[in-house]
XYZ file of C-alpha atoms in Angstrom:
572
model
C -29.969 19.031 1.665
C -30.570 17.070 -1.729
C -33.402 14.666 -2.325
C -32.786 11.310 -4.125
C -33.772 11.001 -7.618
C -34.081 13.386 -10.570
C -35.781 16.824 -9.785
C -39.422 17.321 -10.484
C -40.019 18.047 -14.178
C -36.697 16.696 -15.433
C -36.329 13.135 -16.356
C -33.045 11.333 -15.397
C -29.995 11.426 -17.690
C -30.141 8.808 -20.279
C -26.624 7.611 -19.791
C -25.898 3.865 -19.385
C -23.916 2.785 -16.331
C -20.487 2.186 -16.843
C -18.678 -1.139 -16.355
C -15.803 0.669 -14.167
C -16.956 2.939 -11.102
C -18.941 5.974 -10.359
C -19.586 8.407 -7.467
C -23.109 7.606 -5.821
C -22.955 10.231 -3.098
C -20.766 12.542 -1.253
C -21.302 13.747 2.349
C -19.226 16.585 4.118
C -19.325 18.091 7.445
C -17.243 20.416 9.418
C -15.094 21.375 6.345
C -14.372 25.142 6.194
C -17.620 27.053 5.462
C -19.596 23.697 5.084
C -21.507 22.694 8.239
C -23.074 19.506 6.726
C -23.878 18.856 3.066
C -25.036 15.526 1.325
C -24.938 15.554 -2.320
C -26.073 12.562 -4.765
C -24.321 11.880 -7.961
C -25.692 10.599 -11.275
C -23.982 9.402 -14.372
C -22.868 11.670 -17.309
C -21.954 15.171 -16.866
C -22.279 17.021 -13.442
C -21.596 20.546 -13.163
C -21.301 22.718 -9.954
C -22.159 26.393 -10.321
C -22.317 29.308 -7.816
C -20.842 32.561 -6.786
C -17.148 32.830 -5.676
C -16.401 31.464 -2.526
C -19.726 29.577 -1.867
C -17.894 26.155 -1.401
C -17.580 24.781 -4.916
C -13.950 23.801 -4.608
C -14.294 22.690 -1.101
C -16.446 19.883 -2.679
C -13.472 18.976 -4.660
C -11.110 19.128 -1.812
C -13.813 16.670 0.090
C -13.248 14.274 -3.180
C -9.518 14.590 -2.885
C -9.708 13.692 0.982
C -11.888 10.737 0.037
C -9.599 9.206 -2.484
C -6.359 9.912 -0.109
C -5.051 13.282 -0.319
C -3.261 15.191 2.139
C -5.230 16.387 5.159
C -5.036 19.705 6.712
C -6.401 20.500 10.241
C -6.621 24.145 9.350
C -9.445 23.037 6.954
C -11.679 21.870 10.112
C -14.569 24.418 10.464
C -14.252 26.856 13.579
C -16.026 25.313 16.627
C -15.603 21.690 15.050
C -13.498 18.834 16.722
C -13.124 17.391 13.189
C -14.063 17.365 9.422
C -15.562 14.089 7.969
C -16.174 13.214 4.543
C -18.306 10.009 3.522
C -18.111 8.784 -0.170
C -20.288 6.141 -1.382
C -18.751 4.894 -4.700
C -19.897 1.747 -7.236
C -16.863 0.169 -8.549
C -17.356 -3.214 -10.774
C -20.805 -3.182 -9.594
C -20.212 -3.227 -5.901
C -20.695 -0.515 -3.414
C -18.127 0.834 -1.311
C -18.090 3.319 1.577
C -14.998 5.427 1.988
C -14.751 7.634 5.298
C -11.802 10.280 5.870
C -11.806 12.298 9.178
C -9.335 14.887 9.775
C -9.244 15.996 13.555
C -8.450 19.834 14.624
C -5.274 18.621 16.563
C -3.943 17.076 13.324
C -4.818 13.531 13.628
C -6.247 11.707 10.414
C -8.348 8.549 10.190
C -9.598 6.582 7.186
C -12.011 3.756 6.812
C -13.228 1.629 3.821
C -16.553 -0.301 4.632
C -15.993 0.269 8.464
C -12.663 -1.080 8.327
C -9.850 1.177 9.661
C -7.132 1.617 6.990
C -4.041 3.584 6.306
C -4.213 6.480 4.440
C -1.767 4.665 1.959
C -4.338 1.946 1.458
C -7.158 4.439 1.030
C -5.250 6.180 -1.704
C -4.483 2.677 -3.428
C -8.021 1.642 -3.594
C -10.183 4.958 -3.986
C -7.467 6.994 -5.766
C -7.502 5.075 -8.799
C -11.211 5.608 -9.413
C -11.231 9.443 -9.148
C -9.054 11.648 -11.240
C -8.930 15.210 -10.118
C -7.943 18.013 -12.584
C -7.579 21.316 -11.403
C -5.728 24.596 -11.382
C -3.027 22.660 -9.314
C -2.946 19.705 -11.613
C 1.142 20.002 -12.569
C 2.203 17.317 -10.088
C 0.137 14.416 -11.679
C 0.334 15.061 -15.313
C 4.041 16.503 -15.040
C 5.122 12.981 -13.671
C 7.187 11.098 -16.351
C 5.570 7.443 -15.260
C 2.094 9.023 -15.754
C 2.959 10.402 -19.076
C 4.268 7.067 -20.194
C 1.366 5.431 -18.885
C -0.923 7.810 -20.736
C 1.008 7.241 -23.991
C 1.083 3.658 -23.656
C -2.852 3.546 -23.144
C -3.314 5.546 -26.340
C -0.967 3.481 -28.353
C -2.192 0.180 -26.915
C 1.281 -0.706 -25.947
C 0.372 -2.374 -22.742
C 1.229 -5.932 -24.089
C 4.499 -4.511 -25.465
C 5.372 -2.880 -22.018
C 4.341 -5.921 -20.038
C 6.490 -8.419 -22.174
C 9.223 -6.212 -21.554
C 8.614 -5.953 -17.741
C 8.394 -9.851 -17.910
C 11.823 -10.286 -19.185
C 13.289 -7.482 -16.993
C 11.997 -9.610 -13.845
C 13.605 -12.857 -15.290
C 16.943 -10.974 -16.045
C 16.977 -9.568 -12.274
C 16.339 -13.130 -11.004
C 19.093 -14.356 -12.755
C 21.600 -11.368 -11.687
C 20.388 -12.221 -7.968
C 21.163 -15.852 -8.279
C 24.653 -14.850 -9.943
C 25.400 -12.595 -6.702
C 24.355 -15.517 -4.550
C 26.782 -17.639 -6.221
C 29.617 -15.036 -5.429
C 29.621 -12.935 -8.511
C 33.375 -13.200 -9.819
C 35.770 -15.898 -9.078
C 37.616 -13.863 -6.442
C 34.644 -13.293 -4.514
C 33.407 -16.721 -4.928
C 36.589 -18.100 -3.575
C 36.387 -15.735 -0.531
C 32.970 -16.788 0.168
C 33.724 -20.424 -0.349
C 36.790 -19.982 2.343
C 34.415 -18.408 4.921
C 31.889 -21.033 4.339
C 34.319 -23.921 4.941
C 35.923 -22.183 8.067
C 32.549 -21.907 9.712
C 31.581 -25.556 8.718
C 35.052 -26.952 10.050
C 34.722 -25.026 13.069
C 31.053 -26.119 13.846
C 31.989 -29.850 12.973
C 34.746 -29.702 15.226
C 32.517 -28.532 18.057
C 30.519 -31.494 17.904
C 27.423 -29.548 19.267
C 24.696 -31.623 20.430
C 21.309 -30.244 21.463
C 20.515 -29.905 25.190
C 24.252 -30.263 26.150
C 24.475 -26.649 27.294
C 21.813 -27.673 30.123
C 23.888 -30.830 30.803
C 27.254 -28.720 31.231
C 25.799 -26.137 33.471
C 24.190 -29.037 35.940
C 27.426 -30.862 35.890
C 29.505 -27.620 36.573
C 26.905 -27.030 39.666
C 27.459 -30.339 41.109
C 31.162 -30.459 40.301
C 31.629 -26.923 42.037
C 29.635 -28.290 45.221
C 31.278 -31.908 45.286
C 32.565 -31.661 49.088
C 29.107 -30.723 50.251
C 27.280 -33.145 48.570
C 29.592 -35.989 49.863
C 29.371 -34.542 53.406
C 25.541 -34.670 53.451
C 25.471 -38.186 52.064
C 27.156 -39.260 55.105
C 25.000 -37.231 57.406
C 22.007 -38.662 56.013
C 23.125 -42.174 56.224
C 24.229 -41.712 59.765
C 21.032 -40.028 60.788
C 19.018 -42.719 59.369
C 20.990 -45.793 60.387
C 21.650 -44.538 64.033
C 18.086 -43.755 64.922
C 16.214 -46.481 62.838
C 15.841 -48.926 65.791
C 14.201 -46.289 67.682
C 11.827 -45.196 64.857
C 11.112 -48.882 64.258
C 9.977 -49.358 67.977
C 7.986 -46.375 68.068
C 6.382 -47.076 64.715
C 5.452 -50.455 66.232
C 3.855 -48.838 69.124
C 1.835 -46.752 67.103
C 0.879 -49.415 64.894
C -0.509 -51.617 67.622
C -2.495 -48.661 68.887
C -3.942 -47.766 65.529
C -5.018 -51.318 64.896
C -7.110 -51.369 68.206
C -8.265 -47.809 67.431
C -9.718 -49.104 63.977
C -11.189 -52.242 65.562
C -13.295 -49.853 68.034
C -13.731 -47.093 65.505
C -14.258 -47.774 61.763
C -13.516 -44.245 60.887
C -9.575 -44.628 61.933
C -8.954 -47.746 59.490
C -7.459 -45.325 56.926
C -5.176 -44.048 59.627
C -4.378 -47.359 60.975
C -3.325 -48.207 57.065
C -0.834 -45.522 56.825
C 0.624 -45.902 60.259
C 1.133 -49.865 58.984
C 2.954 -48.385 56.020
C 5.157 -46.293 57.893
C 7.424 -49.064 59.404
C 8.002 -50.219 55.843
C 8.946 -46.933 54.516
C 11.629 -46.630 57.416
C 13.135 -49.666 56.291
C 13.197 -48.552 52.778
C 14.625 -45.107 53.564
C 17.479 -46.805 55.836
C 18.473 -49.060 52.947
C 18.271 -46.332 50.148
C 20.501 -44.145 52.357
C 22.920 -46.897 53.033
C 23.082 -47.334 49.270
C 24.453 -43.754 48.490
C 27.761 -43.956 47.154
C 30.394 -41.128 47.964
C 30.294 -38.233 45.205
C 33.388 -38.403 42.898
C 32.213 -35.766 40.225
C 31.689 -36.593 36.312
C 34.161 -38.120 33.829
C 35.472 -34.717 33.109
C 37.189 -32.327 35.486
C 35.780 -28.998 36.540
C 38.264 -27.187 34.303
C 37.321 -29.461 31.277
C 33.563 -28.578 31.821
C 34.109 -24.716 32.008
C 36.228 -24.953 28.799
C 33.585 -26.766 26.960
C 30.920 -24.362 28.175
C 32.937 -21.397 27.254
C 33.382 -22.952 23.752
C 29.992 -23.373 23.189
C 28.948 -19.551 24.386
C 31.577 -18.473 22.140
C 30.284 -20.093 19.142
C 26.754 -18.721 19.870
C 28.368 -14.965 20.177
C 30.066 -15.616 16.839
C 27.163 -16.889 15.108
C 24.627 -14.646 16.945
C 22.157 -17.416 17.854
C 21.276 -20.280 20.548
C 22.441 -23.708 20.933
C 19.914 -25.077 18.621
C 20.838 -22.366 16.226
C 24.291 -23.714 15.959
C 22.661 -26.797 14.320
C 21.225 -24.854 11.979
C 24.354 -22.760 10.946
C 26.066 -26.008 10.492
C 23.607 -27.198 8.030
C 23.582 -23.731 6.027
C 27.427 -23.985 6.028
C 27.306 -27.155 4.573
C 24.768 -26.121 1.848
C 27.026 -22.957 1.144
C 30.066 -25.081 0.761
C 28.451 -27.340 -1.541
C 26.630 -24.604 -3.585
C 29.891 -22.535 -3.950
C 32.013 -25.703 -4.850
C 29.704 -26.124 -7.963
C 28.806 -22.630 -8.476
C 31.164 -22.287 -11.680
C 29.175 -24.704 -13.899
C 25.928 -22.818 -12.640
C 27.473 -19.349 -13.462
C 28.360 -20.485 -16.955
C 24.753 -21.622 -17.338
C 23.561 -18.272 -16.147
C 25.998 -16.259 -18.265
C 24.379 -17.964 -21.228
C 20.887 -17.396 -20.248
C 21.425 -13.671 -19.619
C 22.980 -13.208 -23.186
C 20.007 -14.931 -24.746
C 17.697 -12.711 -22.720
C 19.183 -9.458 -23.398
C 18.719 -10.271 -26.972
C 15.033 -11.075 -26.348
C 14.888 -7.928 -24.002
C 16.366 -5.745 -27.045
C 13.744 -7.266 -29.637
C 10.660 -6.333 -27.206
C 12.049 -2.879 -26.442
C 12.457 -2.412 -29.951
C 8.924 -3.252 -30.641
C 7.488 -1.236 -27.511
C 9.743 1.957 -28.989
C 8.055 1.474 -32.393
C 4.548 1.399 -31.246
C 5.302 4.328 -28.679
C 6.727 6.498 -31.354
C 3.669 5.845 -33.694
C 1.415 6.722 -30.880
C 3.121 9.666 -29.622
C 2.560 11.270 -33.164
C -0.994 10.593 -33.182
C -1.981 11.577 -29.677
C 0.211 14.729 -29.895
C -1.858 15.345 -32.992
C -5.056 14.777 -31.610
C -4.468 16.831 -28.356
C -3.180 19.681 -30.494
C -6.427 19.669 -32.431
C -8.635 19.708 -29.160
C -6.361 22.576 -27.730
C -7.201 24.563 -30.767
C -10.818 23.740 -30.304
C -10.288 24.748 -26.675
C -8.958 28.452 -27.652
C -5.432 27.199 -26.655
C -3.639 27.223 -29.916
C -0.527 25.854 -28.625
C 2.073 23.321 -29.580
C 2.034 19.848 -27.815
C 4.573 17.221 -28.486
C 5.685 13.930 -27.200
C 9.358 13.139 -27.801
C 11.013 9.995 -27.262
C 14.457 9.883 -25.563
C 16.384 6.463 -25.978
C 18.073 5.869 -22.803
C 21.602 5.465 -23.245
C 23.508 2.136 -22.333
C 26.796 0.582 -21.880
C 28.690 -2.601 -23.368
C 26.403 -5.599 -22.295
C 23.154 -3.619 -22.351
C 20.480 -4.937 -24.603
C 20.699 -3.584 -27.926
C 17.517 -1.414 -28.997
C 17.538 -0.509 -32.842
C 21.188 -1.562 -32.784
C 22.279 0.451 -30.065
C 23.016 -0.400 -26.420
C 20.274 0.931 -24.078
C 19.488 0.859 -20.297
C 16.146 -0.982 -20.588
C 14.080 -1.140 -17.320
C 10.748 -2.503 -16.794
C 9.054 0.477 -18.625
C 11.132 0.133 -21.743
C 14.138 1.867 -22.866
C 12.670 5.283 -23.480
C 11.909 8.595 -21.420
C 8.585 9.924 -22.366
C 8.258 13.612 -21.888
C 5.087 15.957 -22.437
C 6.345 18.947 -24.005
C 4.350 22.159 -24.126
C 4.699 25.598 -26.018
C 1.817 27.969 -25.164
C 2.845 30.753 -27.305
C 3.918 30.350 -31.192
C 7.560 30.777 -31.814
C 8.442 30.108 -28.051
C 10.600 26.924 -27.189
C 8.644 24.066 -25.977
C 9.447 22.787 -22.435
C 8.088 19.993 -19.822
C 4.626 20.519 -19.600
C 4.737 20.822 -15.652
C 7.180 23.509 -15.737
C 5.569 25.609 -18.551
C 1.843 25.170 -18.714
C -0.182 27.469 -16.198
C -3.101 25.787 -14.309
C -5.763 26.462 -16.732
C -3.707 25.448 -19.406
C -2.572 22.226 -17.794
C -6.324 21.243 -16.920
C -7.038 21.947 -20.613
C -4.331 19.862 -21.776
C -5.714 16.899 -19.067
C -8.922 17.468 -20.535
C -7.745 17.014 -24.222
C -6.010 13.862 -23.399
C -8.849 12.324 -21.460
C -11.017 13.055 -24.372
C -8.764 11.216 -26.772
C -8.154 8.521 -24.415
C -11.947 8.065 -23.171
C -12.702 5.183 -25.395
C -9.559 3.312 -24.415
C -9.697 3.373 -20.575
C -12.299 1.958 -18.065
C -14.879 4.051 -16.729
C -14.166 6.248 -13.459
C -14.843 9.669 -12.244
C -12.996 12.585 -13.532
C -13.219 15.970 -11.731
C -12.504 19.173 -13.467
C -12.205 22.185 -11.135
C -12.551 25.447 -13.060
C -10.669 24.451 -16.411
C -12.505 27.097 -17.960
C -10.526 29.899 -16.533
C -9.705 32.417 -19.198
C -11.809 30.843 -21.905
C -14.629 33.178 -23.563
C -18.124 31.633 -24.666
C -17.067 30.119 -28.077
C -14.294 28.090 -26.491
C -16.546 27.635 -23.449
C -19.127 25.907 -25.708
C -16.410 23.606 -27.425
C -15.280 22.771 -23.780
C -18.647 21.786 -22.409
C -19.171 19.487 -25.802
C -15.785 17.806 -24.930
C -16.757 17.098 -21.409
C -20.180 15.910 -22.795
C -18.320 13.739 -25.117
C -15.945 12.138 -22.214
C -18.886 11.772 -20.002
C -20.436 8.986 -22.321
C -17.543 6.844 -21.090
C -16.740 8.433 -17.573
C -18.843 10.200 -14.896
C -17.752 13.658 -15.236
C -17.925 16.474 -12.608
C -17.062 19.887 -13.553
C -16.715 23.114 -11.595
C -17.661 25.894 -13.848
C -18.166 29.794 -14.345
C -19.301 29.446 -18.004
C -23.030 28.994 -18.892
C -21.904 27.451 -22.019
C -20.545 24.614 -20.229
C -23.055 24.368 -17.396
C -25.589 23.884 -20.380
C -24.196 20.695 -21.457
C -24.698 18.967 -18.143
C -27.031 16.225 -17.184
C -27.246 17.058 -13.638
C -27.037 20.971 -12.675
C -26.059 21.548 -9.185
C -25.988 25.045 -7.598
C -23.590 25.852 -4.644
C -24.575 28.898 -2.565
C -23.907 30.211 0.960
C -26.024 31.952 3.651
C -25.803 33.306 6.921
C -27.304 31.521 9.959
C -26.936 32.779 13.394
C -24.077 34.717 12.326
C -22.122 31.701 10.642
C -21.754 30.976 6.981
C -23.236 27.837 5.518
C -22.725 26.173 2.271
C -25.701 24.806 0.507
C -26.002 22.388 -2.558
C -29.115 22.537 -4.575
C -29.934 20.330 -7.494
C -31.913 22.430 -10.225
C -34.937 21.768 -12.024
C -35.065 22.720 -15.863
C -36.858 25.955 -14.550
C -34.241 26.792 -12.056
C -31.528 25.917 -14.572
C -32.770 28.853 -16.926
C -32.657 31.134 -13.961
C -29.184 30.130 -13.310
C -27.738 30.397 -16.570
C -29.187 33.703 -17.325
C -27.609 35.073 -14.143
C -24.199 33.469 -15.152
C -24.730 35.575 -18.569
C -25.964 38.748 -17.378
C -25.645 38.763 -13.457
C -28.475 38.566 -10.923
C -31.845 39.965 -12.082
C -31.100 39.194 -15.598
C -33.889 40.083 -18.087
C -35.725 38.580 -20.577
C -32.652 38.501 -23.208
C -30.684 36.764 -20.804
C -33.506 34.267 -20.154
C -33.956 33.814 -23.794
C -30.082 33.328 -24.310
C -30.050 30.940 -21.499
C -33.001 28.716 -23.035
C -30.970 29.004 -26.429
C -27.938 27.545 -24.693
C -30.052 24.609 -23.552
C -31.590 24.042 -26.723
C -28.292 23.906 -28.377
C -26.900 21.455 -25.979
C -29.857 19.173 -26.274
C -29.372 19.128 -30.203
C -26.162 18.387 -30.199
C -26.774 15.356 -28.132
């Protein structure tokens, strides 16, 4: 559908390759009205325009699937057994291929570089490389963790937060060790009593490896002692009574075999075996005569049964086998030793926790100071950007110190429940109309407002974050021409650092693009198909004129389109 390289008559965008990541190519098949399209993307700002329902947002949906988003079998094109998305993305100078397939029966499959992966892994590896902002962006920007992450990136507070996180991990390790020592004295003594009982019982049992098998063999023999004795006697009698007859017959056989071997060399081996038979008969008789009457072992049948019952009872108690009982004994001895010496270690840990809490308080205080300053400047920057985007609203980032109890670290002199993210709850608050109270942004802002807030934040943070792909889906909803031009310039500025893809209905936004893709639909054999075309400079003028004045636009619209493009070039 699209050729490689820039369209004829237009030079490639003068945008240097980012050090982070960017999308190279997207292939989509079997998704709603998309039969099969393949789109090549470049660096800088790419816009997608076209009539409503042509499939622009379907391409955004395809990107969402490729980054691990939820798959819906209802999106599979009628007549297809599956939809498929292929994404070629360059990350840190290395190309990766991510594939996502959703089958009509509901099954979903993901691959990265031909390796079958879980959807979770796909989201973990590809998801961070692509940010999608659209009409349904509330969940991501409304997440408190995401808000705190954005504020810390702006405030350059990552180092402070990492220090707090490290100290909290150290504290958790000490608390875990303290719990392992039995906690308070009553609990420790109870655990010590249990460990001593287990140790004593196992030591008293004197378990030996292999004893269970020996006991079972002794029991088998002891329970058959009478029959064993009778068989001993019968074997002795059988061999002793008939031995002379056996010897006589063996002697005759030996004489015949010797004569046969003299006449027939092939019978030599047979003659040797017959000669050995007489010797074997004598040996059997002597061995049978030496059998002693079976008298059983040193322990009685009852003693053997009691011992085996004890071993099996211990195995059930400790939920293990014979070898595991020896391991359990070692553990019990170690536990007794550890708990016996726990008091001294508990005292050491308590002192370490006191010192660590003081360090946590200091680190969390420093983090709060940096965040508080950053919250004010980020809110100011976002409000200025929102005003330029024709959204003169109120955006604020209050910090809510988390309350604590006695024993918690002191942050600015007050006990605070500090976790790995610090001791503050960060909230993005938004009031779209003057005089109205602000509320959490995810609950107050509309989809279009939320997208513009996201854009304002991304612009503020563009220089502070690693390059990735930012996708904006119809964030110009409700904007006029002047605000649209401001929006386009904002996207343009962000695209100097990140690859930006934008679905737009505003010619003022589209004019700012490095690459302009037109999405259209047509009917083939009674089926609607989506097409994607990369526009030349001349085709862009026609498209912008149509966006300004509708299809069949006259010379005035064409002149206006040329003016938009000229203004965009002058602003670069």
